[in-house]
């Protein structure tokens, strides 16, 4: 009999709890050591530098053409001035009670506030396939002064462990953040189009309460 797999929701809850504790400890240490960096990272949540505020955990429902409904969790941990570590976990909503996460990823991202852009590099595991590396870039074009409504331009390159290119993706998405959609909870809606796969997608994300 093989080892028992922990169910998807339990994996996400455990990972989220561990990341939240680590994030709180790391933010306190960096706030004391780098006041300027702490101030920059706690800027508006819709600026080029995401703000690890008192509500760092983001969960969302993601619906893609032909891909079904998925539950996605994302955590951002500040590393230094204009940089952070970003962790992802995802499960299929139709098998949420029995399946392990279908997607796990870890990225380091560097932000350039004056350009409203960022780049990143990381590793990911999708549906139990081989580990892959990825390079990503994102450019934000705000439509409003507070950045709550805008357009995102995104591109990614995936490689195998030998750094041979495997897949390219590119997307244009309209992003709208609704503050205090519910008491103490913000909601982020994204409607996008994947340029290589020629498919539309929709995500609805909520920042978890502190």
mmCIF file of C-alpha atoms in Angstrom:
data_model
loop_
_atom_site.group_PDB
_atom_site.id
_atom_site.type_symbol
_atom_site.label_atom_id
_atom_site.label_comp_id
_atom_site.label_asym_id
_atom_site.label_seq_id
_atom_site.Cartn_x
_atom_site.Cartn_y
_atom_site.Cartn_z
ATOM 1 C CA UNK A 1 0.000 0.000 0.000
ATOM 2 C CA UNK A 2 1.465 3.336 -1.052
ATOM 3 C CA UNK A 3 1.655 6.500 1.027
ATOM 4 C CA UNK A 4 -1.621 8.293 1.598
ATOM 5 C CA UNK A 5 -2.012 11.589 -0.212
ATOM 6 C CA UNK A 6 -3.276 14.584 1.702
ATOM 7 C CA UNK A 7 -6.454 15.975 0.162
ATOM 8 C CA UNK A 8 -6.355 19.169 -1.894
ATOM 9 C CA UNK A 9 -8.107 21.503 0.596
ATOM 10 C CA UNK A 10 -5.935 20.253 3.461
ATOM 11 C CA UNK A 11 -2.787 20.891 1.387
ATOM 12 C CA UNK A 12 -3.885 24.416 0.570
ATOM 13 C CA UNK A 13 -4.904 25.195 4.159
ATOM 14 C CA UNK A 14 -1.615 23.879 5.532
ATOM 15 C CA UNK A 15 0.434 25.753 2.913
ATOM 16 C CA UNK A 16 -1.561 28.947 3.452
ATOM 17 C CA UNK A 17 -1.169 28.795 7.237
ATOM 18 C CA UNK A 18 2.575 28.143 7.019
ATOM 19 C CA UNK A 19 3.049 30.905 4.441
ATOM 20 C CA UNK A 20 1.008 33.384 6.495
ATOM 21 C CA UNK A 21 3.097 32.786 9.639
ATOM 22 C CA UNK A 22 6.348 33.036 7.662
ATOM 23 C CA UNK A 23 5.113 36.153 5.858
ATOM 24 C CA UNK A 24 4.233 37.942 9.106
ATOM 25 C CA UNK A 25 7.625 37.133 10.638
ATOM 26 C CA UNK A 26 9.502 38.171 7.477
ATOM 27 C CA UNK A 27 7.604 41.467 7.135
ATOM 28 C CA UNK A 28 8.364 42.411 10.729
ATOM 29 C CA UNK A 29 12.084 41.720 10.302
ATOM 30 C CA UNK A 30 12.289 43.624 7.018
ATOM 31 C CA UNK A 31 10.270 46.575 8.326
ATOM 32 C CA UNK A 32 12.812 46.974 11.109
ATOM 33 C CA UNK A 33 15.851 46.508 8.857
ATOM 34 C CA UNK A 34 14.667 48.376 5.732
ATOM 35 C CA UNK A 35 12.108 51.138 6.526
ATOM 36 C CA UNK A 36 12.249 52.500 2.952
ATOM 37 C CA UNK A 37 11.600 49.105 1.416
ATOM 38 C CA UNK A 38 8.761 48.461 3.832
ATOM 39 C CA UNK A 39 7.152 51.760 2.856
ATOM 40 C CA UNK A 40 7.456 50.963 -0.853
ATOM 41 C CA UNK A 41 5.999 47.488 -0.476
ATOM 42 C CA UNK A 42 2.988 48.770 1.453
ATOM 43 C CA UNK A 43 1.964 51.106 -1.357
ATOM 44 C CA UNK A 44 -1.365 50.893 -3.172
ATOM 45 C CA UNK A 45 -2.341 47.253 -3.931
ATOM 46 C CA UNK A 46 -2.884 48.182 -7.552
ATOM 47 C CA UNK A 47 0.491 49.803 -8.163
ATOM 48 C CA UNK A 48 3.343 48.019 -9.908
ATOM 49 C CA UNK A 49 4.527 46.745 -6.512
ATOM 50 C CA UNK A 50 1.915 44.502 -4.860
ATOM 51 C CA UNK A 51 1.355 45.411 -1.236
ATOM 52 C CA UNK A 52 1.711 42.650 1.346
ATOM 53 C CA UNK A 53 -0.836 44.229 3.670
ATOM 54 C CA UNK A 54 -2.780 42.786 6.572
ATOM 55 C CA UNK A 55 -4.669 40.673 3.993
ATOM 56 C CA UNK A 56 -1.847 38.970 2.031
ATOM 57 C CA UNK A 57 -3.614 35.762 1.057
ATOM 58 C CA UNK A 58 -5.575 35.804 -2.202
ATOM 59 C CA UNK A 59 -7.998 33.092 -3.259
ATOM 60 C CA UNK A 60 -9.907 32.964 -6.523
ATOM 61 C CA UNK A 61 -12.163 30.892 -8.739
ATOM 62 C CA UNK A 62 -10.733 30.508 -12.240
ATOM 63 C CA UNK A 63 -12.798 29.516 -15.241
ATOM 64 C CA UNK A 64 -11.073 28.803 -18.537
ATOM 65 C CA UNK A 65 -12.420 27.566 -21.839
ATOM 66 C CA UNK A 66 -12.311 23.774 -21.718
ATOM 67 C CA UNK A 67 -10.405 23.796 -18.417
ATOM 68 C CA UNK A 68 -13.259 23.668 -15.904
ATOM 69 C CA UNK A 69 -13.545 25.548 -12.635
ATOM 70 C CA UNK A 70 -10.496 25.728 -10.391
ATOM 71 C CA UNK A 71 -9.794 27.025 -6.886
ATOM 72 C CA UNK A 72 -6.568 29.023 -6.797
ATOM 73 C CA UNK A 73 -4.578 30.298 -3.803
ATOM 74 C CA UNK A 74 -1.743 32.828 -3.990
ATOM 75 C CA UNK A 75 0.604 34.181 -1.321
ATOM 76 C CA UNK A 76 3.179 36.982 -1.687
ATOM 77 C CA UNK A 77 6.180 37.237 0.635
ATOM 78 C CA UNK A 78 8.417 40.357 0.435
ATOM 79 C CA UNK A 79 12.103 39.645 -0.168
ATOM 80 C CA UNK A 80 13.564 43.132 -0.411
ATOM 81 C CA UNK A 81 13.169 46.468 -2.132
ATOM 82 C CA UNK A 82 10.680 46.004 -5.022
ATOM 83 C CA UNK A 83 10.999 42.202 -5.018
ATOM 84 C CA UNK A 84 8.978 39.338 -3.588
ATOM 85 C CA UNK A 85 8.509 35.581 -3.494
ATOM 86 C CA UNK A 86 5.172 34.382 -4.856
ATOM 87 C CA UNK A 87 3.659 30.947 -4.158
ATOM 88 C CA UNK A 88 0.681 29.383 -5.953
ATOM 89 C CA UNK A 89 -1.503 26.342 -5.352
ATOM 90 C CA UNK A 90 -4.514 25.155 -7.317
ATOM 91 C CA UNK A 91 -7.076 22.354 -7.227
ATOM 92 C CA UNK A 92 -9.881 21.279 -9.535
ATOM 93 C CA UNK A 93 -13.182 22.408 -7.991
ATOM 94 C CA UNK A 94 -14.958 19.244 -9.172
ATOM 95 C CA UNK A 95 -12.594 16.998 -7.198
ATOM 96 C CA UNK A 96 -11.733 19.359 -4.344
ATOM 97 C CA UNK A 97 -12.577 16.827 -1.662
ATOM 98 C CA UNK A 98 -10.346 14.046 -2.922
ATOM 99 C CA UNK A 99 -7.541 15.324 -5.105
ATOM 100 C CA UNK A 100 -4.132 16.755 -4.295
ATOM 101 C CA UNK A 101 -3.288 20.172 -5.806
ATOM 102 C CA UNK A 102 -3.092 20.026 -9.598
ATOM 103 C CA UNK A 103 -0.752 23.019 -9.791
ATOM 104 C CA UNK A 104 2.073 24.217 -7.540
ATOM 105 C CA UNK A 105 4.472 27.054 -8.348
ATOM 106 C CA UNK A 106 7.089 29.297 -6.770
ATOM 107 C CA UNK A 107 8.362 32.535 -8.370
ATOM 108 C CA UNK A 108 10.705 35.404 -7.588
ATOM 109 C CA UNK A 109 9.476 38.699 -9.053
ATOM 110 C CA UNK A 110 11.202 42.049 -9.487
ATOM 111 C CA UNK A 111 9.106 45.209 -9.877
ATOM 112 C CA UNK A 112 9.771 48.477 -11.703
ATOM 113 C CA UNK A 113 7.205 51.000 -10.391
ATOM 114 C CA UNK A 114 8.131 53.808 -12.799
ATOM 115 C CA UNK A 115 7.376 51.485 -15.731
ATOM 116 C CA UNK A 116 4.353 49.814 -14.079
ATOM 117 C CA UNK A 117 6.030 46.536 -15.016
ATOM 118 C CA UNK A 118 7.594 43.452 -13.466
ATOM 119 C CA UNK A 119 9.569 40.368 -14.487
ATOM 120 C CA UNK A 120 9.909 37.013 -12.777
ATOM 121 C CA UNK A 121 11.504 33.595 -12.845
ATOM 122 C CA UNK A 122 10.363 30.415 -11.119
ATOM 123 C CA UNK A 123 9.548 26.716 -11.089
ATOM 124 C CA UNK A 124 6.213 24.913 -11.340
ATOM 125 C CA UNK A 125 4.608 21.486 -11.256
ATOM 126 C CA UNK A 126 1.399 20.948 -13.216
ATOM 127 C CA UNK A 127 -0.790 17.815 -12.948
ATOM 128 C CA UNK A 128 2.143 15.712 -11.773
ATOM 129 C CA UNK A 129 4.207 16.406 -14.911
ATOM 130 C CA UNK A 130 7.945 17.036 -14.847
ATOM 131 C CA UNK A 131 9.174 20.159 -13.118
ATOM 132 C CA UNK A 132 9.386 23.127 -15.488
ATOM 133 C CA UNK A 133 10.960 26.575 -15.333
ATOM 134 C CA UNK A 134 9.307 29.769 -16.471
ATOM 135 C CA UNK A 135 10.156 33.365 -17.300
ATOM 136 C CA UNK A 136 7.402 35.960 -17.129
ATOM 137 C CA UNK A 137 6.858 39.659 -17.770
ATOM 138 C CA UNK A 138 3.881 41.925 -17.116
ATOM 139 C CA UNK A 139 3.061 45.515 -18.045
ATOM 140 C CA UNK A 140 0.131 47.372 -16.445
ATOM 141 C CA UNK A 141 -1.732 50.205 -18.170
ATOM 142 C CA UNK A 142 -4.018 51.934 -15.616
ATOM 143 C CA UNK A 143 -7.252 53.544 -16.798
ATOM 144 C CA UNK A 144 -7.931 55.356 -13.512
ATOM 145 C CA UNK A 145 -5.714 57.411 -11.215
ATOM 146 C CA UNK A 146 -6.142 54.954 -8.341
ATOM 147 C CA UNK A 147 -5.259 51.963 -10.534
ATOM 148 C CA UNK A 148 -8.426 50.027 -9.720
ATOM 149 C CA UNK A 149 -9.264 49.607 -13.413
ATOM 150 C CA UNK A 150 -6.704 48.885 -16.085
ATOM 151 C CA UNK A 151 -5.260 46.677 -18.790
ATOM 152 C CA UNK A 152 -2.523 44.077 -18.259
ATOM 153 C CA UNK A 153 -0.152 42.780 -20.935
ATOM 154 C CA UNK A 154 1.419 39.447 -19.952
ATOM 155 C CA UNK A 155 3.903 37.036 -21.495
ATOM 156 C CA UNK A 156 5.489 33.754 -20.358
ATOM 157 C CA UNK A 157 8.088 31.292 -21.586
ATOM 158 C CA UNK A 158 8.149 27.741 -20.179
ATOM 159 C CA UNK A 159 11.214 25.486 -20.414
ATOM 160 C CA UNK A 160 12.108 21.957 -19.334
ATOM 161 C CA UNK A 161 14.870 21.142 -16.832
ATOM 162 C CA UNK A 162 17.456 21.448 -19.626
ATOM 163 C CA UNK A 163 16.127 24.958 -20.391
ATOM 164 C CA UNK A 164 14.700 23.873 -23.758
ATOM 165 C CA UNK A 165 11.631 25.995 -24.647
ATOM 166 C CA UNK A 166 8.369 24.051 -24.289
ATOM 167 C CA UNK A 167 5.583 26.611 -24.490
ATOM 168 C CA UNK A 168 4.933 30.326 -24.889
ATOM 169 C CA UNK A 169 1.890 32.213 -23.668
ATOM 170 C CA UNK A 170 0.714 35.790 -24.021
ATOM 171 C CA UNK A 171 -2.412 37.507 -22.780
ATOM 172 C CA UNK A 172 -4.265 40.789 -22.686
ATOM 173 C CA UNK A 173 -6.604 41.191 -19.732
ATOM 174 C CA UNK A 174 -8.939 43.799 -18.301
ATOM 175 C CA UNK A 175 -8.565 43.957 -14.512
ATOM 176 C CA UNK A 176 -11.035 45.598 -12.120
ATOM 177 C CA UNK A 177 -10.596 45.737 -8.340
ATOM 178 C CA UNK A 178 -13.685 46.386 -6.193
ATOM 179 C CA UNK A 179 -12.773 47.613 -2.719
ATOM 180 C CA UNK A 180 -14.905 46.433 0.222
ATOM 181 C CA UNK A 181 -17.111 44.285 -1.998
ATOM 182 C CA UNK A 182 -18.061 42.618 1.250
ATOM 183 C CA UNK A 183 -17.225 43.888 4.723
ATOM 184 C CA UNK A 184 -13.443 44.000 4.949
ATOM 185 C CA UNK A 185 -12.930 42.056 1.690
ATOM 186 C CA UNK A 186 -11.796 43.260 -1.725
ATOM 187 C CA UNK A 187 -12.589 41.469 -4.989
ATOM 188 C CA UNK A 188 -10.529 41.459 -8.184
ATOM 189 C CA UNK A 189 -12.139 40.545 -11.527
ATOM 190 C CA UNK A 190 -10.126 39.746 -14.656
ATOM 191 C CA UNK A 191 -11.369 39.114 -18.180
ATOM 192 C CA UNK A 192 -8.621 38.142 -20.577
ATOM 193 C CA UNK A 193 -7.710 36.656 -23.928
ATOM 194 C CA UNK A 194 -4.812 34.230 -24.449
ATOM 195 C CA UNK A 195 -3.095 35.185 -27.690
ATOM 196 C CA UNK A 196 -1.380 31.857 -28.491
ATOM 197 C CA UNK A 197 -4.243 29.527 -27.498
ATOM 198 C CA UNK A 198 -6.868 31.982 -28.790
ATOM 199 C CA UNK A 199 -9.089 31.480 -25.732
ATOM 200 C CA UNK A 200 -10.925 33.776 -23.365
ATOM 201 C CA UNK A 201 -10.680 33.329 -19.598
ATOM 202 C CA UNK A 202 -12.349 34.801 -16.530
ATOM 203 C CA UNK A 203 -11.096 34.962 -12.931
ATOM 204 C CA UNK A 204 -12.768 36.289 -9.795
ATOM 205 C CA UNK A 205 -10.408 36.666 -6.847
ATOM 206 C CA UNK A 206 -10.927 37.699 -3.237
ATOM 207 C CA UNK A 207 -8.311 38.841 -0.742
ATOM 208 C CA UNK A 208 -8.837 36.708 2.350
ATOM 209 C CA UNK A 209 -9.657 38.616 5.543
ATOM 210 C CA UNK A 210 -6.807 39.052 7.996
#
